[in-house]
Amino acid sequence: MELLTQIVWLFVLAVPVACISWTVTHEEIFREPHEWCVKRSKNEKFLLTRKFFYLFTCEYCFSHYITIAFLILTDYKLLLNDWRGYILAGFSLVFMANIYMSLFALLRQAIKKEKVEIEKIENETDNEKLINK
């Protein structure tokens, strides 16, 4: 595979890795399993059990396992055509996926801040209308 094609694969393959990792660890649809895993990661007796459940609560940790699954599914290798290519691809995909998730988190934070500011302005306007009546 040409280097340019490998780079395109890197940027594109990181999108579903980021999407799945973020969705499982942050979104409302997985809230109950997430809360259950958080509780188990804090209260389990054995260290390995706590760490196992922690993997489902941290998007960075979880992205490693999603990346492994995608490497198996796609047979994607980066720069080298042997096992070393898998290792390079794996860490590169995790890196890119986490950049995407960080950007997404910043975007969501900015949108939330904007909504709060708009709501504050609307409340002030409503209060002024009530006072003027």
PDB file of C-alpha atoms in Angstrom:
ATOM      1  CA  MET A   1       0.000   0.000   0.000  1.00  0.00           C
ATOM      2  CA  GLU A   2       1.343   3.462  -0.891  1.00  0.00           C
ATOM      3  CA  LEU A   3       2.272   5.864   1.899  1.00  0.00           C
ATOM      4  CA  LEU A   4      -0.443   8.370   0.917  1.00  0.00           C
ATOM      5  CA  THR A   5      -3.061   5.621   0.987  1.00  0.00           C
ATOM      6  CA  GLN A   6      -1.812   4.492   4.410  1.00  0.00           C
ATOM      7  CA  ILE A   7      -2.100   8.061   5.730  1.00  0.00           C
ATOM      8  CA  VAL A   8      -5.642   8.405   4.372  1.00  0.00           C
ATOM      9  CA  TRP A   9      -6.539   5.084   6.016  1.00  0.00           C
ATOM     10  CA  LEU A  10      -5.052   6.371   9.282  1.00  0.00           C
ATOM     11  CA  PHE A  11      -7.209   9.504   9.317  1.00  0.00           C
ATOM     12  CA  VAL A  12     -10.350   7.699   8.158  1.00  0.00           C
ATOM     13  CA  LEU A  13      -9.998   4.603  10.355  1.00  0.00           C
ATOM     14  CA  ALA A  14      -9.486   6.781  13.429  1.00  0.00           C
ATOM     15  CA  VAL A  15     -13.017   8.208  12.978  1.00  0.00           C
ATOM     16  CA  PRO A  16     -14.976   5.027  13.800  1.00  0.00           C
ATOM     17  CA  VAL A  17     -12.499   4.182  16.565  1.00  0.00           C
ATOM     18  CA  ALA A  18     -13.132   7.591  18.133  1.00  0.00           C
ATOM     19  CA  CYS A  19     -16.870   7.395  17.544  1.00  0.00           C
ATOM     20  CA  ILE A  20     -17.274   3.997  19.184  1.00  0.00           C
ATOM     21  CA  SER A  21     -14.926   4.818  22.068  1.00  0.00           C
ATOM     22  CA  TRP A  22     -16.689   8.106  22.821  1.00  0.00           C
ATOM     23  CA  THR A  23     -20.180   6.664  22.508  1.00  0.00           C
ATOM     24  CA  VAL A  24     -19.548   3.735  24.846  1.00  0.00           C
ATOM     25  CA  THR A  25     -17.757   5.819  27.485  1.00  0.00           C
ATOM     26  CA  HIS A  26     -19.796   9.073  27.406  1.00  0.00           C
ATOM     27  CA  GLU A  27     -23.187   8.964  25.767  1.00  0.00           C
ATOM     28  CA  GLU A  28     -26.552   8.556  27.458  1.00  0.00           C
ATOM     29  CA  ILE A  29     -27.440   5.358  25.606  1.00  0.00           C
ATOM     30  CA  PHE A  30     -24.717   3.524  27.541  1.00  0.00           C
ATOM     31  CA  ARG A  31     -25.250   5.375  30.852  1.00  0.00           C
ATOM     32  CA  GLU A  32     -26.409   2.372  32.901  1.00  0.00           C
ATOM     33  CA  PRO A  33     -23.634  -0.014  31.800  1.00  0.00           C
ATOM     34  CA  HIS A  34     -21.135   2.840  32.212  1.00  0.00           C
ATOM     35  CA  GLU A  35     -22.281   3.556  35.766  1.00  0.00           C
ATOM     36  CA  TRP A  36     -22.183  -0.174  36.563  1.00  0.00           C
ATOM     37  CA  CYS A  37     -18.599  -0.402  35.243  1.00  0.00           C
ATOM     38  CA  VAL A  38     -17.571   2.716  37.199  1.00  0.00           C
ATOM     39  CA  LYS A  39     -18.966   1.194  40.380  1.00  0.00           C
ATOM     40  CA  ARG A  40     -17.250  -2.139  39.732  1.00  0.00           C
ATOM     41  CA  SER A  41     -13.948  -0.416  38.867  1.00  0.00           C
ATOM     42  CA  LYS A  42     -13.988   1.283  42.277  1.00  0.00           C
ATOM     43  CA  ASN A  43     -15.427  -1.442  44.508  1.00  0.00           C
ATOM     44  CA  GLU A  44     -14.119  -4.772  43.245  1.00  0.00           C
ATOM     45  CA  LYS A  45     -11.866  -6.755  45.552  1.00  0.00           C
ATOM     46  CA  PHE A  46      -9.248  -7.782  42.997  1.00  0.00           C
ATOM     47  CA  LEU A  47      -6.982  -5.338  41.163  1.00  0.00           C
ATOM     48  CA  LEU A  48      -7.331  -7.060  37.782  1.00  0.00           C
ATOM     49  CA  THR A  49     -11.109  -6.996  38.045  1.00  0.00           C
ATOM     50  CA  ARG A  50     -11.083  -3.285  38.909  1.00  0.00           C
ATOM     51  CA  LYS A  51      -8.790  -2.548  35.961  1.00  0.00           C
ATOM     52  CA  PHE A  52     -10.914  -4.636  33.589  1.00  0.00           C
ATOM     53  CA  PHE A  53     -14.031  -2.620  34.402  1.00  0.00           C
ATOM     54  CA  TYR A  54     -12.089   0.653  34.287  1.00  0.00           C
ATOM     55  CA  LEU A  55     -11.336  -0.030  30.609  1.00  0.00           C
ATOM     56  CA  PHE A  56     -15.010   0.587  29.819  1.00  0.00           C
ATOM     57  CA  THR A  57     -15.067   3.961  31.574  1.00  0.00           C
ATOM     58  CA  CYS A  58     -12.051   5.655  29.977  1.00  0.00           C
ATOM     59  CA  GLU A  59     -12.233   6.629  26.312  1.00  0.00           C
ATOM     60  CA  TYR A  60      -8.442   6.540  25.953  1.00  0.00           C
ATOM     61  CA  CYS A  61      -8.169   3.011  27.381  1.00  0.00           C
ATOM     62  CA  PHE A  62     -11.201   1.752  25.484  1.00  0.00           C
ATOM     63  CA  SER A  63      -9.875   3.167  22.202  1.00  0.00           C
ATOM     64  CA  HIS A  64      -6.945   0.730  22.364  1.00  0.00           C
ATOM     65  CA  TYR A  65      -9.301  -2.252  22.291  1.00  0.00           C
ATOM     66  CA  ILE A  66     -11.472  -0.781  19.558  1.00  0.00           C
ATOM     67  CA  THR A  67      -8.295  -0.116  17.577  1.00  0.00           C
ATOM     68  CA  ILE A  68      -7.207  -3.749  17.953  1.00  0.00           C
ATOM     69  CA  ALA A  69     -10.606  -4.874  16.664  1.00  0.00           C
ATOM     70  CA  PHE A  70     -10.342  -2.564  13.643  1.00  0.00           C
ATOM     71  CA  LEU A  71      -6.787  -3.708  12.911  1.00  0.00           C
ATOM     72  CA  ILE A  72      -8.015  -7.298  12.848  1.00  0.00           C
ATOM     73  CA  LEU A  73     -11.009  -6.384  10.666  1.00  0.00           C
ATOM     74  CA  THR A  74      -9.070  -4.293   8.161  1.00  0.00           C
ATOM     75  CA  ASP A  75      -5.563  -5.811   8.254  1.00  0.00           C
ATOM     76  CA  TYR A  76      -4.253  -2.222   8.292  1.00  0.00           C
ATOM     77  CA  LYS A  77      -0.513  -1.773   8.707  1.00  0.00           C
ATOM     78  CA  LEU A  78       1.444   1.478   8.754  1.00  0.00           C
ATOM     79  CA  LEU A  79       4.835   1.901   7.055  1.00  0.00           C
ATOM     80  CA  LEU A  80       5.970  -1.721   7.473  1.00  0.00           C
ATOM     81  CA  ASN A  81       4.362  -4.859   6.067  1.00  0.00           C
ATOM     82  CA  ASP A  82       4.988  -7.154   9.030  1.00  0.00           C
ATOM     83  CA  TRP A  83       3.984  -7.242  12.711  1.00  0.00           C
ATOM     84  CA  ARG A  84       5.780  -3.943  13.323  1.00  0.00           C
ATOM     85  CA  GLY A  85       3.335  -2.296  10.919  1.00  0.00           C
ATOM     86  CA  TYR A  86       0.467  -3.413  13.156  1.00  0.00           C
ATOM     87  CA  ILE A  87       2.135  -1.870  16.210  1.00  0.00           C
ATOM     88  CA  LEU A  88       2.786   1.424  14.403  1.00  0.00           C
ATOM     89  CA  ALA A  89      -0.755   1.441  13.046  1.00  0.00           C
ATOM     90  CA  GLY A  90      -2.252   0.642  16.435  1.00  0.00           C
ATOM     91  CA  PHE A  91      -0.575   3.431  18.358  1.00  0.00           C
ATOM     92  CA  SER A  92      -1.080   5.880  15.496  1.00  0.00           C
ATOM     93  CA  LEU A  93      -4.801   5.075  15.334  1.00  0.00           C
ATOM     94  CA  VAL A  94      -5.169   5.488  19.096  1.00  0.00           C
ATOM     95  CA  PHE A  95      -3.361   8.826  18.875  1.00  0.00           C
ATOM     96  CA  MET A  96      -5.538  10.127  16.026  1.00  0.00           C
ATOM     97  CA  ALA A  97      -8.748   8.830  17.582  1.00  0.00           C
ATOM     98  CA  ASN A  98      -7.931  10.624  20.820  1.00  0.00           C
ATOM     99  CA  ILE A  99      -7.212  13.861  18.962  1.00  0.00           C
ATOM    100  CA  TYR A 100     -10.645  13.528  17.348  1.00  0.00           C
ATOM    101  CA  MET A 101     -12.282  12.848  20.729  1.00  0.00           C
ATOM    102  CA  SER A 102     -10.508  15.841  22.298  1.00  0.00           C
ATOM    103  CA  LEU A 103     -11.681  18.110  19.500  1.00  0.00           C
ATOM    104  CA  PHE A 104     -15.204  16.743  19.845  1.00  0.00           C
ATOM    105  CA  ALA A 105     -15.155  17.370  23.608  1.00  0.00           C
ATOM    106  CA  LEU A 106     -14.000  20.961  23.058  1.00  0.00           C
ATOM    107  CA  LEU A 107     -16.720  21.501  20.463  1.00  0.00           C
ATOM    108  CA  ARG A 108     -19.410  20.127  22.787  1.00  0.00           C
ATOM    109  CA  GLN A 109     -18.122  22.313  25.606  1.00  0.00           C
ATOM    110  CA  ALA A 110     -18.260  25.422  23.411  1.00  0.00           C
ATOM    111  CA  ILE A 111     -21.803  24.587  22.281  1.00  0.00           C
ATOM    112  CA  LYS A 112     -22.923  24.030  25.875  1.00  0.00           C
ATOM    113  CA  LYS A 113     -21.366  27.346  26.937  1.00  0.00           C
ATOM    114  CA  GLU A 114     -23.170  29.116  24.097  1.00  0.00           C
ATOM    115  CA  LYS A 115     -26.499  27.566  25.098  1.00  0.00           C
ATOM    116  CA  VAL A 116     -26.037  28.687  28.711  1.00  0.00           C
ATOM    117  CA  GLU A 117     -25.183  32.218  27.596  1.00  0.00           C
ATOM    118  CA  ILE A 118     -28.220  32.352  25.304  1.00  0.00           C
ATOM    119  CA  GLU A 119     -30.471  31.088  28.099  1.00  0.00           C
ATOM    120  CA  LYS A 120     -29.061  33.734  30.441  1.00  0.00           C
ATOM    121  CA  ILE A 121     -29.748  36.492  27.898  1.00  0.00           C
ATOM    122  CA  GLU A 122     -33.286  35.190  27.310  1.00  0.00           C
ATOM    123  CA  ASN A 123     -33.968  35.131  31.066  1.00  0.00           C
ATOM    124  CA  GLU A 124     -32.663  38.692  31.451  1.00  0.00           C
ATOM    125  CA  THR A 125     -34.837  39.820  28.543  1.00  0.00           C
ATOM    126  CA  ASP A 126     -37.891  38.125  30.040  1.00  0.00           C
ATOM    127  CA  ASN A 127     -37.211  39.755  33.410  1.00  0.00           C
ATOM    128  CA  GLU A 128     -36.891  43.184  31.780  1.00  0.00           C
ATOM    129  CA  LYS A 129     -40.224  42.677  30.000  1.00  0.00           C
ATOM    130  CA  LEU A 130     -41.899  41.773  33.305  1.00  0.00           C
ATOM    131  CA  ILE A 131     -40.425  44.832  35.025  1.00  0.00           C
ATOM    132  CA  ASN A 132     -41.515  47.150  32.184  1.00  0.00           C
ATOM    133  CA  LYS A 133     -45.141  45.959  32.328  1.00  0.00           C
TER     134      LYS A 133
END
